[in-house]
Coordinates of N, CA and C in Angstrom, one line a residue:
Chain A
X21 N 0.8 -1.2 0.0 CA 0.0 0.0 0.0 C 0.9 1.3 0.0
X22 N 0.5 2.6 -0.4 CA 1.2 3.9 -0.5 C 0.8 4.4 0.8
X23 N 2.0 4.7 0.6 CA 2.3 5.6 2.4 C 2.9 7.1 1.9
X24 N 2.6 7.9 2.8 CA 3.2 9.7 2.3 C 3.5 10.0 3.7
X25 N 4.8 10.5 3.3 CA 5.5 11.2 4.8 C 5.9 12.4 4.7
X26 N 5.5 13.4 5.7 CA 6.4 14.8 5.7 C 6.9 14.9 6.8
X27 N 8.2 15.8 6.6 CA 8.8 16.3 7.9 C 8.9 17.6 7.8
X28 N 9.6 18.6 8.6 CA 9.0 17.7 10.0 C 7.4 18.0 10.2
X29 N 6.6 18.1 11.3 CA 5.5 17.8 11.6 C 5.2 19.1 12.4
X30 N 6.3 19.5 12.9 CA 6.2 21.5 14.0 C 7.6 22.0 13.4
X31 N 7.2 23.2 12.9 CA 8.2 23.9 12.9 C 8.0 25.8 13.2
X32 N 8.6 26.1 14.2 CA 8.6 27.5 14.1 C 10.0 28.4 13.8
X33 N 9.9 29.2 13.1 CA 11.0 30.0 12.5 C 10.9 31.1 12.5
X34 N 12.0 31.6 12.7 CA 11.9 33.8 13.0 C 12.2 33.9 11.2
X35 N 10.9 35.2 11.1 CA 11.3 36.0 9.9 C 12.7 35.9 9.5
X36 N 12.6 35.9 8.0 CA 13.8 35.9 7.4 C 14.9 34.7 6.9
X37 N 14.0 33.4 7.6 CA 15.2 32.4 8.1 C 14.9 31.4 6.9
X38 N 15.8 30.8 6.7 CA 15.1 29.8 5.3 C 14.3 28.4 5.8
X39 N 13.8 27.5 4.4 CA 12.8 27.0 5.1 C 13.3 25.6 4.1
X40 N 13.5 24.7 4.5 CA 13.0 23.5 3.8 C 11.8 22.5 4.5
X41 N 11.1 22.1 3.8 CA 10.1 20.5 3.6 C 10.2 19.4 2.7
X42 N 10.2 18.7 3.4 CA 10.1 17.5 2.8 C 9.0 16.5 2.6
X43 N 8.9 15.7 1.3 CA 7.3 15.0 1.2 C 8.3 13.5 0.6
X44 N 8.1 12.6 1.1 CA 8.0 11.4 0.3 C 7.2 10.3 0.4
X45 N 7.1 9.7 -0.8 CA 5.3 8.5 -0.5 C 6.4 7.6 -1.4
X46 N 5.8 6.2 -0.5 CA 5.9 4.5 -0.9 C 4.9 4.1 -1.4
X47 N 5.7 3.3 -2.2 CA 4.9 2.1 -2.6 C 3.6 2.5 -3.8
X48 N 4.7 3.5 -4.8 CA 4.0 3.8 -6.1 C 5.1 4.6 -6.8
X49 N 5.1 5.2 -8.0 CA 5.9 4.8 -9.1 C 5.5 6.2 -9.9
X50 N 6.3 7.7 -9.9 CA 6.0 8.0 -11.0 C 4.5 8.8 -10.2
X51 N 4.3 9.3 -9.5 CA 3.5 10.2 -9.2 C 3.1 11.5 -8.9
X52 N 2.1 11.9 -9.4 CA 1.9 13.2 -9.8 C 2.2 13.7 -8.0
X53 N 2.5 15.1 -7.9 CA 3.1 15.4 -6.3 C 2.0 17.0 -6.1
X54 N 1.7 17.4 -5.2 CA 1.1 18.7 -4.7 C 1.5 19.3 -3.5
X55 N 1.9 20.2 -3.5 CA 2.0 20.9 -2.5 C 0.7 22.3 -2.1
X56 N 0.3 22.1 -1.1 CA -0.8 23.2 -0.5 C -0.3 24.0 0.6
X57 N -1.1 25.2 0.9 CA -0.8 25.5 2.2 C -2.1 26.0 2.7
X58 N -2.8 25.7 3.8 CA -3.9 26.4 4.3 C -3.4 27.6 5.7
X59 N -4.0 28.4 5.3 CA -3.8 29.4 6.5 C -4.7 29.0 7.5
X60 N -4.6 30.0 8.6 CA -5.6 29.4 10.0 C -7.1 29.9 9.5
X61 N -7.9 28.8 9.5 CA -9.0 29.1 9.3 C -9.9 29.1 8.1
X62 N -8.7 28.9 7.1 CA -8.9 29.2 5.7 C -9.0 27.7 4.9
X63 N -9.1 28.3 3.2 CA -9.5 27.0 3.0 C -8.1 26.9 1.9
X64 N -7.7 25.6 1.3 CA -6.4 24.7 0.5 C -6.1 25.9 -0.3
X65 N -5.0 26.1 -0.4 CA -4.2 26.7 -1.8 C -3.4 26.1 -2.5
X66 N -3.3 25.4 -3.7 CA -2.4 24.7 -4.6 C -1.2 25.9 -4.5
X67 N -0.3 25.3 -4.1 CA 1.0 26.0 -4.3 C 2.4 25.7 -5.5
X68 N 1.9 24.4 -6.0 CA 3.2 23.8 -6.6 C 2.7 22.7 -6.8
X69 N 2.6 21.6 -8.3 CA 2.6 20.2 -8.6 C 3.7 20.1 -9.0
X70 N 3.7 18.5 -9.8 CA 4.8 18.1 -10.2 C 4.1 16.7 -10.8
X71 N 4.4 16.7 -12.0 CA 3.6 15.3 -12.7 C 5.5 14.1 -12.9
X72 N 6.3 14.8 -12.9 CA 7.5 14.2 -12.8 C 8.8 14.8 -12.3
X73 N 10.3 13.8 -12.5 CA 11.4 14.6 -11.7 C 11.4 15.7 -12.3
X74 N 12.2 16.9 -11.7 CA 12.0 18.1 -12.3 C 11.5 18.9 -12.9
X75 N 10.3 18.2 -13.0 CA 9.2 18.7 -13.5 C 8.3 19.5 -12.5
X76 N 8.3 20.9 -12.4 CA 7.9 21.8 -11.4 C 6.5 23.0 -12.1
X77 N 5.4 23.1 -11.2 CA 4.4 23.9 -11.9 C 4.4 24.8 -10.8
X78 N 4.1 26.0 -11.1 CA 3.8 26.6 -9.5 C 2.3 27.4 -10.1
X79 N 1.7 27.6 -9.1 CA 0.5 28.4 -9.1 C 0.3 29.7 -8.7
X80 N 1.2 29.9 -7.8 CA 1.0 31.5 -7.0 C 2.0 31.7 -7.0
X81 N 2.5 33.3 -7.4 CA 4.0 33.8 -7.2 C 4.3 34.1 -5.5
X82 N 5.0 34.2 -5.4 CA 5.9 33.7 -4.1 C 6.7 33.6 -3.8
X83 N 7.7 33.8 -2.2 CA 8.5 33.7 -2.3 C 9.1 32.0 -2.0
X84 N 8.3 31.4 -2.1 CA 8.2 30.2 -1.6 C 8.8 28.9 -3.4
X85 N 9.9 28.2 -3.0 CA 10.0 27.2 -4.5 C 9.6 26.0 -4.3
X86 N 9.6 25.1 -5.2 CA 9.5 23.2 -5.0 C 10.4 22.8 -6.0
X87 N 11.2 21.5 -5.2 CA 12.0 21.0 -6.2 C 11.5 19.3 -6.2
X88 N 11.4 18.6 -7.1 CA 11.3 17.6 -7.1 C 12.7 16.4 -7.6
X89 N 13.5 16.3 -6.6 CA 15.2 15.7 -6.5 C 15.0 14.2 -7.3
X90 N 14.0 13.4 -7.1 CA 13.9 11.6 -6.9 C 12.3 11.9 -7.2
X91 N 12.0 10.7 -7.7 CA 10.8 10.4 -8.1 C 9.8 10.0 -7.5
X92 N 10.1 9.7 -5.6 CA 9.3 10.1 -4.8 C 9.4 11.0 -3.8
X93 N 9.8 12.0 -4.4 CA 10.3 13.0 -3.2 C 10.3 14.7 -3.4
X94 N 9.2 15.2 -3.0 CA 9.1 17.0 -3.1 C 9.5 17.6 -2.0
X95 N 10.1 18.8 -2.5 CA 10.7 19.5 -1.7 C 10.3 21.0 -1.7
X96 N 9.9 21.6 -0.4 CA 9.5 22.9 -0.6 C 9.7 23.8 0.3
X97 N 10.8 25.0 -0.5 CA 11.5 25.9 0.3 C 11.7 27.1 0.1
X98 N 12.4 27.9 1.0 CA 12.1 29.4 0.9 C 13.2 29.7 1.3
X99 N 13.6 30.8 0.4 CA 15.3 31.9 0.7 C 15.2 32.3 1.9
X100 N 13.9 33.1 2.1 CA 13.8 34.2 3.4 C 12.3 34.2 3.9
X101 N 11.8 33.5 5.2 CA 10.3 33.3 5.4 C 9.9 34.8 5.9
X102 N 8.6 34.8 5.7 CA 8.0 36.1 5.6 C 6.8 35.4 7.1
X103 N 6.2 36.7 7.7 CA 5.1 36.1 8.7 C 4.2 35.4 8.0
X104 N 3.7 35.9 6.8 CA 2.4 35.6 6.2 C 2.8 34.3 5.7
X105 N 3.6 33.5 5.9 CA 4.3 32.0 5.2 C 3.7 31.1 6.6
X106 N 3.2 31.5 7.3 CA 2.9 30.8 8.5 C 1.6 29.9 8.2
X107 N 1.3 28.7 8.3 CA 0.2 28.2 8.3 C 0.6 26.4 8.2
X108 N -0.4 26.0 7.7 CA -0.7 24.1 7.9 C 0.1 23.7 6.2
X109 N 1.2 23.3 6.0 CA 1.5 22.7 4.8 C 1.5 21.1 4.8
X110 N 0.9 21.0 3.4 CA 0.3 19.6 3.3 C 0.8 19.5 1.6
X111 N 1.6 18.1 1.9 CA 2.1 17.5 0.5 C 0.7 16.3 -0.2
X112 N 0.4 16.3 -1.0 CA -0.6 15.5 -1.3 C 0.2 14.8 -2.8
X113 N -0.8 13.4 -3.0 CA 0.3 12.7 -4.3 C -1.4 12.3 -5.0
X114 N -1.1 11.7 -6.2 CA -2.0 10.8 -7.3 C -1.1 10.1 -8.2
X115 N -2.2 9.1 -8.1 CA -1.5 7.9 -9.6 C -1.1 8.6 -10.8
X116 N 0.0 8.6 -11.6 CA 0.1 8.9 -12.2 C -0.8 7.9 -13.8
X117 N -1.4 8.8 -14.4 CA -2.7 7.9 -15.6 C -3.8 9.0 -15.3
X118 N -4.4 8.4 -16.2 CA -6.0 9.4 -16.6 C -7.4 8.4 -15.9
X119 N -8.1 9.1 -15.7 CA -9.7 8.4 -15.6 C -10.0 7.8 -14.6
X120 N -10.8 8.1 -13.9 CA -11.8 7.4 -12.8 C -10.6 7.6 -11.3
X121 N -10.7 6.5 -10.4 CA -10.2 6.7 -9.0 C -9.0 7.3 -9.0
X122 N -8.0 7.3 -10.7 CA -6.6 7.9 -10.3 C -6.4 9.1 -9.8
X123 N -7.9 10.1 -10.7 CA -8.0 11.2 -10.1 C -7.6 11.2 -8.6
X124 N -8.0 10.8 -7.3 CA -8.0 11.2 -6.4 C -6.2 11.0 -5.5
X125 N -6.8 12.1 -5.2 CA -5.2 12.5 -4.1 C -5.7 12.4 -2.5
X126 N -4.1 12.4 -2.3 CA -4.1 11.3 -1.2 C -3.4 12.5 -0.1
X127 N -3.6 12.8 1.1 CA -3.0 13.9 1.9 C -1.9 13.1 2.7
X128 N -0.4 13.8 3.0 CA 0.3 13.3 3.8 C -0.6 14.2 5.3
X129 N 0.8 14.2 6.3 CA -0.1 14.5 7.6 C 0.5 16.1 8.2
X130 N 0.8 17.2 6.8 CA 1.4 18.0 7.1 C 2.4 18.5 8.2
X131 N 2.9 19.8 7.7 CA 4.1 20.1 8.3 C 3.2 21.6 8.9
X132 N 3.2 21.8 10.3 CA 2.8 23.5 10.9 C 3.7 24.3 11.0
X133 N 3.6 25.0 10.0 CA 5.1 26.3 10.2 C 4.5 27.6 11.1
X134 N 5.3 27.9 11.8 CA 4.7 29.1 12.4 C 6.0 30.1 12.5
X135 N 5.9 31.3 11.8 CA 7.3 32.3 11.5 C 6.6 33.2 12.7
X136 N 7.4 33.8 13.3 CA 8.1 34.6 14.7 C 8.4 35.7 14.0
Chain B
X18 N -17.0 34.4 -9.5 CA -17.8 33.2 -8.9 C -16.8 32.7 -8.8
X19 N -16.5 31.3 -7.6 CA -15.9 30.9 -7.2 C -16.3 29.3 -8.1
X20 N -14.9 29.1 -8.3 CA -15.4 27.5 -8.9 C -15.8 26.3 -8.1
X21 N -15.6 26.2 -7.3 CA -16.1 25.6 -6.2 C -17.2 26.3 -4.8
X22 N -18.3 26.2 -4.7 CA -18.8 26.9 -3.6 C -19.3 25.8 -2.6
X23 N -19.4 26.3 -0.8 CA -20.0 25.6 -0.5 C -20.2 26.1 0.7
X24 N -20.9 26.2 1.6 CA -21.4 26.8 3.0 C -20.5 26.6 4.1
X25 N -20.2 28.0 4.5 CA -19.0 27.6 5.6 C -19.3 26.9 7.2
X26 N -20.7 27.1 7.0 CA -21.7 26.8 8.4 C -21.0 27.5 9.5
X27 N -21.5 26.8 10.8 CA -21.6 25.3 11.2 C -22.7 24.9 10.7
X28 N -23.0 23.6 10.4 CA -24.2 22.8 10.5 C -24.4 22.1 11.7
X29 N -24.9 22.4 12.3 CA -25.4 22.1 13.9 C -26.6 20.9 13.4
X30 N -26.0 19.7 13.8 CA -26.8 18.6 13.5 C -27.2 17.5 15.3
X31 N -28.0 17.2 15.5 CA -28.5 16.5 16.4 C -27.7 15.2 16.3
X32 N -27.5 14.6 16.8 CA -26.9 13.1 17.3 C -28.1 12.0 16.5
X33 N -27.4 11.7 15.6 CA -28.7 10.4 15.3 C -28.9 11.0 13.8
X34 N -29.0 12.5 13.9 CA -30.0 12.7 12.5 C -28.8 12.5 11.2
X35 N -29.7 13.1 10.1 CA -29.0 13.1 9.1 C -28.1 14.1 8.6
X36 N -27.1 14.6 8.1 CA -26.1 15.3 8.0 C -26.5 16.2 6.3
X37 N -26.6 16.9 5.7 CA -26.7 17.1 4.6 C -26.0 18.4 3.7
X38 N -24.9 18.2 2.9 CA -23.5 18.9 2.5 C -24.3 19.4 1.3
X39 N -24.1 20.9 0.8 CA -24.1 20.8 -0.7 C -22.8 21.3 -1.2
X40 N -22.3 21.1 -2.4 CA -21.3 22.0 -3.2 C -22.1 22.2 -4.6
X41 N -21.8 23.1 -5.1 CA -21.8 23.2 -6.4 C -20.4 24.3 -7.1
X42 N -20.4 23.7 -8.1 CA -19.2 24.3 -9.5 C -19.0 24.6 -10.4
X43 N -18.9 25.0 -11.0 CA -18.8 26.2 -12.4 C -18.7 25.7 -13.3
X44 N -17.6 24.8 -13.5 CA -17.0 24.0 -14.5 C -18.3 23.2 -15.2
X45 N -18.6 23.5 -16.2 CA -19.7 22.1 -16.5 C -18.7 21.1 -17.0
X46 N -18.2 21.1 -17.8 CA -16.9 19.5 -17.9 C -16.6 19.3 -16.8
X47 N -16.8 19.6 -15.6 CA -16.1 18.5 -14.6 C -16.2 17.3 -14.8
X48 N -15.8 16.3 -14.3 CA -15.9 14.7 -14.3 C -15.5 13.9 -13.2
X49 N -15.0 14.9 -12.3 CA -14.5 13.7 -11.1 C -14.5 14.7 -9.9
X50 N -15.7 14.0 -8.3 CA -16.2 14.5 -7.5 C -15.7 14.0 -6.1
X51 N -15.0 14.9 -5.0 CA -14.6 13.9 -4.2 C -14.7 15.2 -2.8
X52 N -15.0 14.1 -1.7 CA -15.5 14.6 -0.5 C -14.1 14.6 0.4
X53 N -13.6 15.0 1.1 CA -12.5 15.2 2.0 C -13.0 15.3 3.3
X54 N -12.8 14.6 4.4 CA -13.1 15.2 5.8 C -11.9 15.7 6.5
X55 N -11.6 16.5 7.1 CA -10.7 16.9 8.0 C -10.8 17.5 9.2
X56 N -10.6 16.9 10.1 CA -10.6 16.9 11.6 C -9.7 18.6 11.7
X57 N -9.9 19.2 13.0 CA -9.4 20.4 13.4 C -7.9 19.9 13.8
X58 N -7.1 20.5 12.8 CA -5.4 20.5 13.5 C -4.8 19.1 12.7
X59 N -5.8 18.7 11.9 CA -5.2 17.6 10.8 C -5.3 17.5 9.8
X60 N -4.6 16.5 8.6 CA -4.9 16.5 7.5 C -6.3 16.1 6.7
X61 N -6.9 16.1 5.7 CA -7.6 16.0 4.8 C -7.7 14.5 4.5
X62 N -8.7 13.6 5.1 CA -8.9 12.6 4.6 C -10.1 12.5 3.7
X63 N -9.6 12.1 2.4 CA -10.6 11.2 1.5 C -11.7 10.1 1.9
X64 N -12.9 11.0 1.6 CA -14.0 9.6 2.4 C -14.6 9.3 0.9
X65 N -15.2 10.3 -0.1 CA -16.0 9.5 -0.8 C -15.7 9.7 -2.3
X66 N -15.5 9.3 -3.3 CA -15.2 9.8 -4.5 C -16.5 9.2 -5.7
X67 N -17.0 10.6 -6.7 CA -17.9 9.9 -7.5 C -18.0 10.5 -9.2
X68 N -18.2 10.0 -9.7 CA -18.3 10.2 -11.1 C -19.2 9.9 -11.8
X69 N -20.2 9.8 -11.6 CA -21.7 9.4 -12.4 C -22.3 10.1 -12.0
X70 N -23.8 10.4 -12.4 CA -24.7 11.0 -11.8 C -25.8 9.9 -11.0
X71 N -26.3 10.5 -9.9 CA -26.6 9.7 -9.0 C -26.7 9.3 -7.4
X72 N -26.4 8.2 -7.2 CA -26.3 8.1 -5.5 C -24.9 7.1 -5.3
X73 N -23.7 7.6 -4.6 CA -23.0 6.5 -4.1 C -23.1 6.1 -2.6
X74 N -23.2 4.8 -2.1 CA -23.4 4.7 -1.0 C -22.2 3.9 -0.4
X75 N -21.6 4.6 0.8 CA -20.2 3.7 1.5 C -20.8 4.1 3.5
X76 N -21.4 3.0 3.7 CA -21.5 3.2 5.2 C -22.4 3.7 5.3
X77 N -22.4 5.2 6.1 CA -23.3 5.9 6.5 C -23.2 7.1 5.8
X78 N -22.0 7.2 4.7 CA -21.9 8.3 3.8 C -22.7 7.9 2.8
X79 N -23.2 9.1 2.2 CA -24.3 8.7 0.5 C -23.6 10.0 -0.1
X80 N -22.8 9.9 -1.3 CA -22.4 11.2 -2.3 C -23.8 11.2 -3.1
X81 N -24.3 12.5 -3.6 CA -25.0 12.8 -5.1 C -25.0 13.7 -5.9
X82 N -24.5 12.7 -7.1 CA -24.0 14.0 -7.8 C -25.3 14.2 -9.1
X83 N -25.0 15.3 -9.5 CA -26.6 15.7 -10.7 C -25.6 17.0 -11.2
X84 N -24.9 16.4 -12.5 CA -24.5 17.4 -13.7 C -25.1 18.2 -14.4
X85 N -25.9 18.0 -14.6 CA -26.8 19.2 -15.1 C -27.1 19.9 -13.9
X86 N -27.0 20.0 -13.1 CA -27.5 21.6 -12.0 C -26.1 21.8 -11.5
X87 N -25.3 20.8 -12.2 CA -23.5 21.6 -11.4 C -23.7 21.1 -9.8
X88 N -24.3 20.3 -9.3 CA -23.7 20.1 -7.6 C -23.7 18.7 -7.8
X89 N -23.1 18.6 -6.2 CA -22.6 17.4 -5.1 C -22.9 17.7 -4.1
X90 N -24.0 16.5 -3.4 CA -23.8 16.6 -2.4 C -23.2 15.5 -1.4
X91 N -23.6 15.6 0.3 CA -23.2 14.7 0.9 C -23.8 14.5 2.3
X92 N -24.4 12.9 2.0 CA -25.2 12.8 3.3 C -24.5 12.0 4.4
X93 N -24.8 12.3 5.6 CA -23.8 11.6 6.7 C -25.4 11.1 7.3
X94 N -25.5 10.1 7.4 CA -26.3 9.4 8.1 C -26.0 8.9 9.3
X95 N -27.2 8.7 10.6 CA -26.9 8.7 11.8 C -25.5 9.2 12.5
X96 N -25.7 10.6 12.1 CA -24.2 11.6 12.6 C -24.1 11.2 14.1
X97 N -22.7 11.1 14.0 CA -22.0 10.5 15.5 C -21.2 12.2 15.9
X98 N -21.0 12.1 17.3 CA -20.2 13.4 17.5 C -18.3 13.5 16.5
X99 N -18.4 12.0 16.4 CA -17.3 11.7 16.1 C -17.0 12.5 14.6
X100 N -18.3 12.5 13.7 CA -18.5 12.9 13.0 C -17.8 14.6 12.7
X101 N -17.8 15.3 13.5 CA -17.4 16.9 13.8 C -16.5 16.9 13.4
X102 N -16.1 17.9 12.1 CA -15.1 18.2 10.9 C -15.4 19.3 10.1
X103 N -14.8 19.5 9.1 CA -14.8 20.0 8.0 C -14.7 19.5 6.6
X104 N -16.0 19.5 6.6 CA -16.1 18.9 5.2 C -15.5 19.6 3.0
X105 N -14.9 18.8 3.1 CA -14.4 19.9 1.9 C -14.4 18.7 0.7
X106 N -15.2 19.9 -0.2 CA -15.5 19.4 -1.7 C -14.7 19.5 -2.2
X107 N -14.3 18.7 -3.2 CA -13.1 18.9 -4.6 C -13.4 18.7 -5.8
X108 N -13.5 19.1 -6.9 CA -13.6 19.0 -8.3 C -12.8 18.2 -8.9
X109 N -12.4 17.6 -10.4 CA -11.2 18.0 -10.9 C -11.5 18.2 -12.0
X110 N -12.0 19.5 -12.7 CA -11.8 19.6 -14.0 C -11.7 18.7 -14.9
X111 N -12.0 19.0 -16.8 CA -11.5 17.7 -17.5 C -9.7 17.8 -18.1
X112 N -9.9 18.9 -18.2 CA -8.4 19.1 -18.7 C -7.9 20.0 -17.8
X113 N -7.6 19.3 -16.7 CA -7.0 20.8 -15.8 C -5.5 19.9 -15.8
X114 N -4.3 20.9 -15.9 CA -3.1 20.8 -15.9 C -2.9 20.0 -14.8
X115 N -1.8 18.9 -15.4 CA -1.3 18.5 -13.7 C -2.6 17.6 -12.5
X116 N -3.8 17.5 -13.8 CA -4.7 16.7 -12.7 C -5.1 17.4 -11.1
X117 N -4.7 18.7 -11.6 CA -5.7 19.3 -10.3 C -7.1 19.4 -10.0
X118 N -6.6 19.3 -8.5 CA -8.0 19.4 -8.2 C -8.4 21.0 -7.7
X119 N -9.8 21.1 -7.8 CA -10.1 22.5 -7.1 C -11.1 22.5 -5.9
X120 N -10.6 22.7 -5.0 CA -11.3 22.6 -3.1 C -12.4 23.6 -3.2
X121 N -13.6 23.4 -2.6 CA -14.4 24.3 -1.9 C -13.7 24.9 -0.5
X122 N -14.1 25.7 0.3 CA -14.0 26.3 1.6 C -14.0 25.6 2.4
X123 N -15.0 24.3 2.2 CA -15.2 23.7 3.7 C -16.4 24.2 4.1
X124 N -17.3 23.0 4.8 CA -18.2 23.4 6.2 C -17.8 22.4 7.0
X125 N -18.2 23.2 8.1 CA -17.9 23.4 9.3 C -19.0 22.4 10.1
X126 N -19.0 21.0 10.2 CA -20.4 20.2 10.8 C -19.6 19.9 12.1
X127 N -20.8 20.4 13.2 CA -21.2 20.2 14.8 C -22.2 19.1 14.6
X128 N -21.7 17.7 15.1 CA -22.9 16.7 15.7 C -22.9 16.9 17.0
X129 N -24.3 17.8 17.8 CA -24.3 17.5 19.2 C -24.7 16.3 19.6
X130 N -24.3 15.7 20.9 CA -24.7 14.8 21.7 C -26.5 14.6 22.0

């Protein structure tokens, strides 16, 4: 079965400070990758897909990037965090193929950033 | 208009009764309909996913979707407290890049005791 892991799970950081995350999922091959971030109270923001390696889409400009290193593994980071970078980030994956159940995505168990 | 819409509530539901979600979406090519529950302070679990028009039934969840009027809905039958979440619709477009999906806001369901 596919498993999705992020780290870390808490993180608080002072303005300014750089940021990495990490996402990787087992036990599948070649899958499409998403990155979101919800603010408090708010609802999902596509931040960044990836349908393969280095293959990077972003949605909102930002100071925020995604790299995708390995073919199960996204990464999402920032030069210099800003306050308003603070909220619930969640890596999510899908089968990579067309039609019916592949559609659906699958949520890791996010990472809470909170900038200072 | 928002491509996804859906009532932020609460839905303040009695213990026992029935639970009842609507979304509706812009997109008329949509083709693929999926319910997400998410507990306060966690991730986004996938409960129901549908693509016909109609009724799907899993448990005490029933999705129904009806393309021609553009919604989905979602019934939670005999709502448990356990139930209390955030319910969040997803779309996915037919040709949306990258196989995105597009989230409603979320409501907000209270099962009281």
């Amino acid at each position: 079965s596919q498993t999705i892991h992020q780290w870390p799970a808490t993180l608080v950081q002072p303005v300014g400070s750089p940021l990495s995350l990490e996402c990787t999922v087992e036990g599948t091959s070649n899958p499409n990758l998403y990155w979101y971030r919800q603010a408090a109270g708010r609802g999902l923001q596509l931040l960044f897909y990836s349908v393969g390696i280095g293959q990077i889409s972003s949605e909102v400009p930002q100071n925020l990037s995604a790299s995708r290193p390995q073919d199960r593994q996204f990464i999402l980071s920032s030069k210099k965090l800003l306050l308003s970078d603070s909220g619930f980030y969640l890596c999510a994956w899908r089968e990579e193929g067309s039609g019916g159940a592949q559609y659906e995505q699958y949520f890791g168990p996010g990472t809470r950033l909170t900038v200072t | 208009q928002k491509e996804v819409e859906q009532n932020s509530g609460p839905l303040s539901v009695p213990e026992g009764a029935i639970a009842s979600l609507n979304c509706t979406y812009s997109d008329r090519v949509s083709q693929s309909f999926f319910w997400y529950r998410q507990y306060s302070g966690k991730s986004p679990e996938l409960i129901m996913s549908i693509y016909s028009n109609g009724d799907k039934e899993d448990g005490r969840f029933t999705a129904q979707l009806n393309k021609a009027s553009q919604y989905v809905s979602l019934l939670i039958r005999d709502s448990q407290p356990s139930d209390s979440a955030t319910y969040l619709c997803a779309v996915n477009p037919i040709k949306a890049a990258g196989n995105k999906l597009t989230f409603g806001g979320g409501t907000r369901v209270l099962v009281k005791p």
